[in-house]
Structures are given as C-alpha cells and as structure tokens.
PDB file of C-alpha atoms in Angstrom:
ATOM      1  CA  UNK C   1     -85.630   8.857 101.888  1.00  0.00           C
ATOM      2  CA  UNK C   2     -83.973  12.206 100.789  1.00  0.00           C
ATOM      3  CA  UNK C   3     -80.289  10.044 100.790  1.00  0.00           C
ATOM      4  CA  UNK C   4     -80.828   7.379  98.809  1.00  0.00           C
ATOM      5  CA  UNK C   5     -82.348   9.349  95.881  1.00  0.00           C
ATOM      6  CA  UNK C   6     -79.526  12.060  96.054  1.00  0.00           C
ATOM      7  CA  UNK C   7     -77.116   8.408  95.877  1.00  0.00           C
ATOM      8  CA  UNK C   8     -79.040   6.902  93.431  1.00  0.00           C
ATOM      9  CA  UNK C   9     -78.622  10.830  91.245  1.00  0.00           C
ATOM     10  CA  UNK C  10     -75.677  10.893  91.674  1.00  0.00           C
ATOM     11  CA  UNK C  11     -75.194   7.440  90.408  1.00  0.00           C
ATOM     12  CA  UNK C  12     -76.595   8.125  87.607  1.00  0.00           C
ATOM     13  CA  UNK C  13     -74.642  11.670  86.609  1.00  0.00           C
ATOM     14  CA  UNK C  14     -71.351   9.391  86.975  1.00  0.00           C
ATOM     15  CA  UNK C  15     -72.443   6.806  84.494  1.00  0.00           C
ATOM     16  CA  UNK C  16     -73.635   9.477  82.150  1.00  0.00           C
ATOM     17  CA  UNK C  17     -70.231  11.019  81.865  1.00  0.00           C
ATOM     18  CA  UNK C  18     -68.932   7.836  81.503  1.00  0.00           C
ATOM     19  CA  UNK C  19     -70.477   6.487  78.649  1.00  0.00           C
ATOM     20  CA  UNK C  20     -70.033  10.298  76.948  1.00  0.00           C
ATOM     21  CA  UNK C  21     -66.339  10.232  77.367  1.00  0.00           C
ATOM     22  CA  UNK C  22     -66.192   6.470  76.427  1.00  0.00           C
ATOM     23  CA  UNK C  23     -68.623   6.113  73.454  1.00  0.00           C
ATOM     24  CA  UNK C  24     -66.685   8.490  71.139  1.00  0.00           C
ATOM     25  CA  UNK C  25     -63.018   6.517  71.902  1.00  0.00           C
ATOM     26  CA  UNK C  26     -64.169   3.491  70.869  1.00  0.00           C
ATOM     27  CA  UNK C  27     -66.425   5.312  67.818  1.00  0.00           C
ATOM     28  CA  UNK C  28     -62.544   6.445  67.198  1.00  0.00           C
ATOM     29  CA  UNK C  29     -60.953   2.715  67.294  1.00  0.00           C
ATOM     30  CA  UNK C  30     -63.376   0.915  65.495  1.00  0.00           C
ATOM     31  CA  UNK C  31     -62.032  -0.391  62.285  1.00  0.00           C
ATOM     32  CA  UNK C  32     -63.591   0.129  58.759  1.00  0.00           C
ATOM     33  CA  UNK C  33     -65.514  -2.124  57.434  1.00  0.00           C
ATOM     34  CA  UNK C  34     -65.738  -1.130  53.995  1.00  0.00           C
ATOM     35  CA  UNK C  35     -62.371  -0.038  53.536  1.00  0.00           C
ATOM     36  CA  UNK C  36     -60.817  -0.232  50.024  1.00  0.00           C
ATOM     37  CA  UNK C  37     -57.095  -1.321  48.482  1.00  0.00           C
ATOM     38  CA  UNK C  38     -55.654   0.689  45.427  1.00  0.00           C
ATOM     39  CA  UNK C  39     -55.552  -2.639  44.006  1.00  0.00           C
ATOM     40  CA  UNK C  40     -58.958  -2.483  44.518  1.00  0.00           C
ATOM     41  CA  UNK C  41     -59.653   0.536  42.587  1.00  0.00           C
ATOM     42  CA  UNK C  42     -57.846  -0.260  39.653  1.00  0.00           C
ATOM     43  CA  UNK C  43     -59.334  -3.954  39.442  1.00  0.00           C
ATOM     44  CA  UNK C  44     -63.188  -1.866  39.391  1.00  0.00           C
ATOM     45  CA  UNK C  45     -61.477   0.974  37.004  1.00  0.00           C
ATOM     46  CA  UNK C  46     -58.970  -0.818  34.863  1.00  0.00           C
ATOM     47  CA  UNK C  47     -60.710   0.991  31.834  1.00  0.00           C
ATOM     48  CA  UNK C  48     -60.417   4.638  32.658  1.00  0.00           C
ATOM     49  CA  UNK C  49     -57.604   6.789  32.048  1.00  0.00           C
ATOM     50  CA  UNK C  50     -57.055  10.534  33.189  1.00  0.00           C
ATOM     51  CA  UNK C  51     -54.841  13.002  30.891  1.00  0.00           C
ATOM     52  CA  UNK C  52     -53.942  16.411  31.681  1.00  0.00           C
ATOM     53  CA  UNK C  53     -55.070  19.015  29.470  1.00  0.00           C
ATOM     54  CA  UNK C  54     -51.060  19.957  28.655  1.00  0.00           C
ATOM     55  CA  UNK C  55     -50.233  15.808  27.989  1.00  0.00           C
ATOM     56  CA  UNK C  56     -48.744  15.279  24.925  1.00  0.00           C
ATOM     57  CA  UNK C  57     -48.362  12.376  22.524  1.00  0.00           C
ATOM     58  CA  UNK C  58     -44.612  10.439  21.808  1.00  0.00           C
ATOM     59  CA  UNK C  59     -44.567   8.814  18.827  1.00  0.00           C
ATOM     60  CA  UNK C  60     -42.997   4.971  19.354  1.00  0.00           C
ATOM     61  CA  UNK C  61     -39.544   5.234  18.030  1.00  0.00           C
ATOM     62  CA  UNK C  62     -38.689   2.016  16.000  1.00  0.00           C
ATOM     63  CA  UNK C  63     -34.971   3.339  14.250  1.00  0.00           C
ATOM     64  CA  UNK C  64     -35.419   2.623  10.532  1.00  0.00           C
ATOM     65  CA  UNK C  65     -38.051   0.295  10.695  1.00  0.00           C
ATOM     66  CA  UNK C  66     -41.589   0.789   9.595  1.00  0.00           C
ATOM     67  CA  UNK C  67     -42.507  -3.266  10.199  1.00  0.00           C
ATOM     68  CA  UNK C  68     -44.888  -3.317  13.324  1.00  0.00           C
ATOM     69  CA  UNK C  69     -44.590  -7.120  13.657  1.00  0.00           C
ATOM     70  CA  UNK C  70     -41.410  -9.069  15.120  1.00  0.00           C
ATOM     71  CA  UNK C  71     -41.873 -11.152  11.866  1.00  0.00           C
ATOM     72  CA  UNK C  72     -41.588  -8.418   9.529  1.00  0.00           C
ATOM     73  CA  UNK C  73     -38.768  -6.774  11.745  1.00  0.00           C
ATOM     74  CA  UNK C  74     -36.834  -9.796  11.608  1.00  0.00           C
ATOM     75  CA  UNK C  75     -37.445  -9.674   7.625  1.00  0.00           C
ATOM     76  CA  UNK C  76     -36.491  -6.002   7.547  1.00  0.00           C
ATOM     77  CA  UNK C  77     -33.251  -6.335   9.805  1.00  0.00           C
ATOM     78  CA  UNK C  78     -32.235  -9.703   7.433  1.00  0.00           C
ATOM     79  CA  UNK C  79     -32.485  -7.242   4.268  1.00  0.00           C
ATOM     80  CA  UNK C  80     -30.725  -4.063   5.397  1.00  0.00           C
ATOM     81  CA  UNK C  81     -28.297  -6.825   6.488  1.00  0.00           C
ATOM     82  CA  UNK C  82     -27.495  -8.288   3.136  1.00  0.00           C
ATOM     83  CA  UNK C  83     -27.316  -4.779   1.558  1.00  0.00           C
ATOM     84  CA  UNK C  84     -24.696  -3.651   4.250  1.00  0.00           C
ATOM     85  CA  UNK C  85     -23.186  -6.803   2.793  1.00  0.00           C
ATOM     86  CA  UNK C  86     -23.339  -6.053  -0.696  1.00  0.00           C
ATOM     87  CA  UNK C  87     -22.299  -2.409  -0.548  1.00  0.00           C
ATOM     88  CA  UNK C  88     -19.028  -3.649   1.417  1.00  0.00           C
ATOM     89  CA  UNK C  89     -18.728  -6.087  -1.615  1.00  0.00           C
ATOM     90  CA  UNK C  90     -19.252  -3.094  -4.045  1.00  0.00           C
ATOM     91  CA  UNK C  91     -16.876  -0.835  -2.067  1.00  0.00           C
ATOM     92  CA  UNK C  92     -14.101  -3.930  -1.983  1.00  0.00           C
ATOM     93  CA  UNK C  93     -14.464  -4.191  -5.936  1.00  0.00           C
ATOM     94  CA  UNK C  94     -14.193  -0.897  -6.753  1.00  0.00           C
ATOM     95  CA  UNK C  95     -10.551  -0.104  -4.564  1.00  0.00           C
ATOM     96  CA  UNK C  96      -8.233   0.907  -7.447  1.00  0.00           C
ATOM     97  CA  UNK C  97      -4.222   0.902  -7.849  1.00  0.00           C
ATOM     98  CA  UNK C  98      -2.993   3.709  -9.235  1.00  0.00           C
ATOM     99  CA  UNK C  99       0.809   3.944 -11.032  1.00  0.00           C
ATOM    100  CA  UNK C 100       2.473   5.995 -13.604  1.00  0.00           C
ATOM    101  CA  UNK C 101      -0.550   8.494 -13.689  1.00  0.00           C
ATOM    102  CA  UNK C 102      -3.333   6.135 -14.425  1.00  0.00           C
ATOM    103  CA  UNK C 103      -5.846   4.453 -12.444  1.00  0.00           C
ATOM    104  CA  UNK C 104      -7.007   0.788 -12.974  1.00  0.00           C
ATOM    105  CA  UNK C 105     -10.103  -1.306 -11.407  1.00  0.00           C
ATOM    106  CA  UNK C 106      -8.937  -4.060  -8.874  1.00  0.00           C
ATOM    107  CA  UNK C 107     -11.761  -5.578  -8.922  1.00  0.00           C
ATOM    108  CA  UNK C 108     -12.130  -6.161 -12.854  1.00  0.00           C
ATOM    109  CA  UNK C 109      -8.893  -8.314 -12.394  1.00  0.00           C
ATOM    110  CA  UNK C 110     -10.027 -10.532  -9.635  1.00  0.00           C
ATOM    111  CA  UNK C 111      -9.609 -13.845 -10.808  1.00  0.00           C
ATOM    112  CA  UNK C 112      -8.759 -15.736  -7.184  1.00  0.00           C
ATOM    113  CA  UNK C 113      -8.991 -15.019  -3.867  1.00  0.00           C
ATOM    114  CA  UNK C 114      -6.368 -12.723  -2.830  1.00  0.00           C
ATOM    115  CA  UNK C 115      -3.750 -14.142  -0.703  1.00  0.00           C
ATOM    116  CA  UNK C 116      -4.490 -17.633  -1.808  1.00  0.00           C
ATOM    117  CA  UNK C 117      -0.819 -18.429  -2.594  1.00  0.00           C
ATOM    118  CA  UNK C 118      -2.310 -19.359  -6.229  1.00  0.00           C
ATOM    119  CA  UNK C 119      -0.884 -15.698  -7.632  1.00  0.00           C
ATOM    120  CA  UNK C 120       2.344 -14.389  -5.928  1.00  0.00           C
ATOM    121  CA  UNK C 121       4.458 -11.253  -6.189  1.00  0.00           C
ATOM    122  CA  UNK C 122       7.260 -11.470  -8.836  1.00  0.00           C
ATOM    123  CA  UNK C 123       9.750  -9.139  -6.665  1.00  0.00           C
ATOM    124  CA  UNK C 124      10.055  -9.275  -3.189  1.00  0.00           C
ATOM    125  CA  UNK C 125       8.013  -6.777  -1.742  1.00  0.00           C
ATOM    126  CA  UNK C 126       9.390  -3.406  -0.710  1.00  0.00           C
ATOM    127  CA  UNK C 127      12.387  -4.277  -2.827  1.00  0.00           C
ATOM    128  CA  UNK C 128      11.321  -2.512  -5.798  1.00  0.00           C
ATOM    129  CA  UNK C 129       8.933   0.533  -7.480  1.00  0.00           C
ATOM    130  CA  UNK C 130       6.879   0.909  -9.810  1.00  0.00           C
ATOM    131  CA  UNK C 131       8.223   3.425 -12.539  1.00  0.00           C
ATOM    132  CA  UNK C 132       6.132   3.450 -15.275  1.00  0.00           C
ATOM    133  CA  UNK C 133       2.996   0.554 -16.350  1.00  0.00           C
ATOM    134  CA  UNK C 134       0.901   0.109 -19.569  1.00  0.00           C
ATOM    135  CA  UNK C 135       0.365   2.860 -21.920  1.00  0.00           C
ATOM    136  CA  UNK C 136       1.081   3.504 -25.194  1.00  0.00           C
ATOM    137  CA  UNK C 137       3.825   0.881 -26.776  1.00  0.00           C
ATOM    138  CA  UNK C 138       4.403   0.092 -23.477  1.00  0.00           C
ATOM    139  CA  UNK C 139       2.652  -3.736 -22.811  1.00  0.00           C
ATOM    140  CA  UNK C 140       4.008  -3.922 -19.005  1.00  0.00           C
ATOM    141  CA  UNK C 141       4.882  -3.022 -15.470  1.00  0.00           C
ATOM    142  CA  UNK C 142       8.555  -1.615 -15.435  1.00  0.00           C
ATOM    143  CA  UNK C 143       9.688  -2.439 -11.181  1.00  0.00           C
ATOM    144  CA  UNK C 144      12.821  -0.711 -10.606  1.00  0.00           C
ATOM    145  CA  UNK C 145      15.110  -2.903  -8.347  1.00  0.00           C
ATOM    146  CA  UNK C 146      18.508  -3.264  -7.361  1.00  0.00           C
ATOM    147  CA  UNK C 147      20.554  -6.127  -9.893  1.00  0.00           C
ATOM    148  CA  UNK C 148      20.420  -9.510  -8.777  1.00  0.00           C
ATOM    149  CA  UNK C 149      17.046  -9.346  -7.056  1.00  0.00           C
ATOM    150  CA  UNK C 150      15.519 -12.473  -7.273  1.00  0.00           C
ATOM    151  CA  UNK C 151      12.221 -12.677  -9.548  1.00  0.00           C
ATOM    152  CA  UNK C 152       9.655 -15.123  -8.823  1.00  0.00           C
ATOM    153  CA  UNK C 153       7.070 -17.024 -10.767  1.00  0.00           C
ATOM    154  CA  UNK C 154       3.420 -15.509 -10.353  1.00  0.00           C
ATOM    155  CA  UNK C 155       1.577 -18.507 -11.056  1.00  0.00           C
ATOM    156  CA  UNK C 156       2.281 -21.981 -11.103  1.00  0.00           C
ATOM    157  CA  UNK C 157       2.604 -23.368 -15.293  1.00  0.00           C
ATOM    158  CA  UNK C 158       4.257 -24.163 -17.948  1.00  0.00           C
ATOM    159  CA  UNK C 159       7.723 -22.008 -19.084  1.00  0.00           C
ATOM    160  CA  UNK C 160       6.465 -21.138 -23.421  1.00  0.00           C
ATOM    161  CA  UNK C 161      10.411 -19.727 -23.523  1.00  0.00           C
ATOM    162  CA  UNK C 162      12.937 -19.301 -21.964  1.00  0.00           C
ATOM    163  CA  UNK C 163      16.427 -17.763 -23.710  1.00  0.00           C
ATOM    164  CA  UNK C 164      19.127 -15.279 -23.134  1.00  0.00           C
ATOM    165  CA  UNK C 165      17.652 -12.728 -25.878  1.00  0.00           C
ATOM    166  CA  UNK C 166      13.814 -12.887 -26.423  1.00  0.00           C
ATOM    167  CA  UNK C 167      13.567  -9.294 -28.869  1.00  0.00           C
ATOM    168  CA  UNK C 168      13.816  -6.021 -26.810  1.00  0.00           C
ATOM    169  CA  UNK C 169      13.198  -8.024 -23.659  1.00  0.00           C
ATOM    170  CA  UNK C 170      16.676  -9.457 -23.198  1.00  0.00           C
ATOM    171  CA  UNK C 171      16.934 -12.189 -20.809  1.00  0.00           C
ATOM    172  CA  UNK C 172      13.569 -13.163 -20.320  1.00  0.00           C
ATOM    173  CA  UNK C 173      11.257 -16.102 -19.351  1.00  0.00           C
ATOM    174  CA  UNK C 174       7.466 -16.595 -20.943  1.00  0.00           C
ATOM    175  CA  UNK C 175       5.415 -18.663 -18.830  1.00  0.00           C
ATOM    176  CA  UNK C 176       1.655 -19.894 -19.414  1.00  0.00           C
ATOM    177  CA  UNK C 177      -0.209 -20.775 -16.759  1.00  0.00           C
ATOM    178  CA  UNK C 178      -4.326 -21.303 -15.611  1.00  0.00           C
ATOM    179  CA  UNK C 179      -5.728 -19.154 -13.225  1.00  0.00           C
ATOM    180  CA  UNK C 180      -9.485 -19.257 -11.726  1.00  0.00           C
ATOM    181  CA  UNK C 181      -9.971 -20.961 -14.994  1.00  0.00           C
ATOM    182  CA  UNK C 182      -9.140 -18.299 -16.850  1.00  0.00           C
ATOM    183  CA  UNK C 183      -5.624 -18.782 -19.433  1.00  0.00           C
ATOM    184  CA  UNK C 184      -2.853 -16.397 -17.976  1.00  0.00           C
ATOM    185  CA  UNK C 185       0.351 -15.854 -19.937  1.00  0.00           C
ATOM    186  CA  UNK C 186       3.416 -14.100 -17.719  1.00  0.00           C
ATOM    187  CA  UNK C 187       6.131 -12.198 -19.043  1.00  0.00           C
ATOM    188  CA  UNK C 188       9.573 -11.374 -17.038  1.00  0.00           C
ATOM    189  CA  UNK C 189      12.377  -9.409 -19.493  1.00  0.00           C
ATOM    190  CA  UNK C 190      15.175  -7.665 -19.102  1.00  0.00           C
ATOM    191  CA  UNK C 191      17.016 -10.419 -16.864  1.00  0.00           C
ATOM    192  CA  UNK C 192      20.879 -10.370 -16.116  1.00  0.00           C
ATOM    193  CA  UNK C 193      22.993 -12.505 -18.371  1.00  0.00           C
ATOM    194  CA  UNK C 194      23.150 -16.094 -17.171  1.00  0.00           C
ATOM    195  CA  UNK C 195      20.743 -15.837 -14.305  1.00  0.00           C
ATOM    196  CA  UNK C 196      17.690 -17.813 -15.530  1.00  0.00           C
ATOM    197  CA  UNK C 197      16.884 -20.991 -13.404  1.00  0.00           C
ATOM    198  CA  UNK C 198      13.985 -22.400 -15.515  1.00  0.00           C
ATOM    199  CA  UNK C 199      14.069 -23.787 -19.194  1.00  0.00           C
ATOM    200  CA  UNK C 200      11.345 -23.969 -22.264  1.00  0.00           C
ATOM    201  CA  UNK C 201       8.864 -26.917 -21.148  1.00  0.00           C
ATOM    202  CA  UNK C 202       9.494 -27.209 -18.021  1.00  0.00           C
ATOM    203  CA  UNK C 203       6.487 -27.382 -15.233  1.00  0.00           C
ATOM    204  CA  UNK C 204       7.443 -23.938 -12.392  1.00  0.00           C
ATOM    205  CA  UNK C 205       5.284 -23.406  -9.323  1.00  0.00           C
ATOM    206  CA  UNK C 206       3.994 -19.822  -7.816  1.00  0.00           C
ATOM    207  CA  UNK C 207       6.711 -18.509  -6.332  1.00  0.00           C
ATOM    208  CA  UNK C 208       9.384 -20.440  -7.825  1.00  0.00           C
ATOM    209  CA  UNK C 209      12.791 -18.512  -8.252  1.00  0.00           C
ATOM    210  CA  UNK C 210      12.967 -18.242 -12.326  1.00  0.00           C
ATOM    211  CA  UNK C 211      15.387 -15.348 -12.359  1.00  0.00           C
ATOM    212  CA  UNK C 212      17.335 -12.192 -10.760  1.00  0.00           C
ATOM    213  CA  UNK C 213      16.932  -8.533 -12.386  1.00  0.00           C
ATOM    214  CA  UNK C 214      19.270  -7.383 -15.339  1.00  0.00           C
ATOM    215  CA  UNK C 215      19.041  -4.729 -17.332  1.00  0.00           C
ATOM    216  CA  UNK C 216      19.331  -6.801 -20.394  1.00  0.00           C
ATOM    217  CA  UNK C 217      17.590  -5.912 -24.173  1.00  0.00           C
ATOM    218  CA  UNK C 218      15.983  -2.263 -24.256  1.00  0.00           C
ATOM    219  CA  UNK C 219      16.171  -1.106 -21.032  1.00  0.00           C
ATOM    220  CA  UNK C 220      18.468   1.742 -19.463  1.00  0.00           C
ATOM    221  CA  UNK C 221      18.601   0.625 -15.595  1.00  0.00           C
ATOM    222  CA  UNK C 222      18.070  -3.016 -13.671  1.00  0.00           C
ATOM    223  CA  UNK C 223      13.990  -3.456 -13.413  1.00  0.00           C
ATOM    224  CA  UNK C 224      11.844  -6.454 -14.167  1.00  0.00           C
ATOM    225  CA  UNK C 225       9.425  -5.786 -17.163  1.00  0.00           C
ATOM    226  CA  UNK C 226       6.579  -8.122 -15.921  1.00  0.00           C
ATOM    227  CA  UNK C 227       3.526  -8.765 -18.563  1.00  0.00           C
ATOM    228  CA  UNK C 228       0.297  -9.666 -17.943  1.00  0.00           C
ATOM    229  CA  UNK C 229      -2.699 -11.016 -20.607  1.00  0.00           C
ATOM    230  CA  UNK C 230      -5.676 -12.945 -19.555  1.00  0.00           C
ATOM    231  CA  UNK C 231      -7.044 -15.069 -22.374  1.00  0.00           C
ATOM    232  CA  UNK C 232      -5.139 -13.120 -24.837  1.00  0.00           C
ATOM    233  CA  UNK C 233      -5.616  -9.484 -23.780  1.00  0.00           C
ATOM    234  CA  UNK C 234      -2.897  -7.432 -21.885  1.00  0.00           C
ATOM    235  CA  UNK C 235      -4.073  -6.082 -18.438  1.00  0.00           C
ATOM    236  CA  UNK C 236      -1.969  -3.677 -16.382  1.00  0.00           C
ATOM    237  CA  UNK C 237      -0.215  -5.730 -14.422  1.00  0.00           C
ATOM    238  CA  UNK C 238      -0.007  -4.148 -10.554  1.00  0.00           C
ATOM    239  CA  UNK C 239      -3.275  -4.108 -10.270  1.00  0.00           C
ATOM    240  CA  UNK C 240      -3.771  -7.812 -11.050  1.00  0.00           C
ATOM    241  CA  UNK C 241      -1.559  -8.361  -8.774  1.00  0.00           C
ATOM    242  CA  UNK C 242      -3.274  -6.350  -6.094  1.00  0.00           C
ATOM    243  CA  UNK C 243      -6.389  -8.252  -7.071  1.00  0.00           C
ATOM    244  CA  UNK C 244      -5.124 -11.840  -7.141  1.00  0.00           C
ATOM    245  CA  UNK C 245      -2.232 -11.879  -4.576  1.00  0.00           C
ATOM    246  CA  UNK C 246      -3.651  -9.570  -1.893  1.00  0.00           C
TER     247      UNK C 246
END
C-alpha cells in the first residue's frame, strides 16, 4: 500500500516541475496579439507634432519673389523677364562712339538694323582713322587713308552731283538716298583727280565703288571727308555708321 502512494508522489512531483519549467517558455513564445506598426501610430496621431524647446523657425526662401501662387510666380518671373529685356535694350541704345574728343549717342542715329547691308562702310575697314569729326566749321568725318583707297557708297540712291571740283571739297560725289524712311543725303570730298566711277543722275547701290581717296580741294593729306544729314540736319557721321552698319 506504502509503494504505490510513494509512485503515485512521486508522479506527481515530476509533473509539477514539468509544467513549472514549461509554462513560462511557451508564456515566452507566444506572440502578441495587440501588437502595433509605426504606420499604425501615425495613422491614430497624424495630428500631433513634438518640437524641442531649442527648434527654431526657417523662413521659406522664394529668391525675389513675394507671389505665393504658381500663377502669380509665373506672372512675376514673365515681368522681371521683360525688364531684363528692356534694360539690355536701354544699355544697347545708349553704347556711344567717341572721336576727335567728343562723344555721340549710337542709338539716337539708329535708323536700320545694323548689319543689314542697307548702310555700309565708305572705307574699307581697318584701312583708315578717324582724325578729326564734326565740330565747329567742320560738317564731317575726316578718315585718313592711304591714296587710291577705294570709297564706297553708304546707301543705295540717287548721285545729286558728281564733278571734279564741288567748292573746298575737290573731287567729290553727293548722293541722296532713303533710309528706314527717313531722307539721307551722303557726302564723299576730297577725291583724287579722275577717279570718280559714278555720274549726276545716276541710280548707285550700298556698297558700290563711287571713288578712291585724293587729297583734292582743302585738304592737306589723302582722307575721305564723308557727310552725313538726315532730313536736312548734319549728324556726326561715325557714329551713324556704328548705328546703321553694325
């Protein structure tokens, strides 16, 4: 009788330390049932925001503009656009040519586009320089060059004269012409003897050879006196060129 109750203890004491050291592994194993994502959190919290104490603010950083809408940054870019535009304009207008001591607006003299081919050089270029312009008396450009450069029409017209002694001019050649609808009237003097390849009437186009540099009438070395007037008053001549032929 005494046997099987000691078995029957002893049994017992095994399964007791079994389910002690058991219970608490699987207690350990068990997966949460309420566990909860980050996504979670932030879906049931969207609304609540956390600064530190030392956070400070950055003020948004839009460049020049004050427009808060794309509309009215669209508008604003479109304006500071055309003014960029206009000031380049302005700044083109405003470039001067300055000879003989004396400064003259370019872009008062603008009557074409420059480099159009409607207004050309009279000289070559880099054949000549510029030794004195309007002032006083004086009604032209004087450009020093070598005798027997050739000398060009500026603008396509109508030769007024053309003679081997026109005044203090000397061998010279008058031409009238139209330009940006504006009346032009050309002067070239001081030509050498014999060299003139246009006559009085007779129809020239810009750039046409009319002549080669003297130093015919008043003058005491080989230049071309060029004249310029535009509807009847005399403008100094470089810079119209500058302004019309580029």
């Amino acid at each position: 009788m005494v046997k099987p109750l000691r078995s029957i203890a002893i049994f017992g004491a095994v399964g007791a330390l079994v389910a002690a050291v058991a219970l608490p592994a699987y207690a350990a194993t068990k997966p949460a049932e309420n566990a909860t994502t980050v996504q979670q959190m932030a879906a049931v919290d969207a609304q609540s925001l956390v600064v530190a104490s030392q956070a400070t603010s950055a003020p948004l950083s839009r460049g020049t503009f004050t427009a808060t809408t794309p509309d009215e940054i669209e508008k604003k870019k479109a304006e500071e656009a055309a003014a960029a535009r206009a000031a380049a304009a302005a700044a083109a207008a405003s470039v001067s040519t300055g000879t003989g001591g004396r400064t003259f607006d370019v872009g008062a003299y603008a009557l074409v586009s420059p480099g159009s081919g409607e207004v050309r050089y009279p000289l070559p270029q880099g054949s000549y320089h510029v030794s004195r312009t309007v002032g006083g008396a004086h009604n032209g450009a004087d450009m020093l060059a070598p005798q027997g450069t050739p000398i060009y029409a500026a603008a396509a017209g109508v030769v007024r004269q053309s003679a081997e002694s026109i005044g203090g001019y000397g061998v010279a050649v008058m031409i009238d012409s139209v330009v940006g609808g504006q009346r032009v009237q050309t002067t070239y003097g001081h030509m050498t003897y014999g060299s003139r390849q246009v006559s009085a009437g007779e129809s020239v186009a810009a750039g046409q050879l009319i002549g080669f540099v003297g130093s015919t009438g008043r003058s005491t070395a080989n230049h071309l006196h060029f004249e310029v007037w535009v509807n009847g008053g005399l403008l100094e001549p470089i810079a119209w060129l500058a302004a019309n032929a580029g």
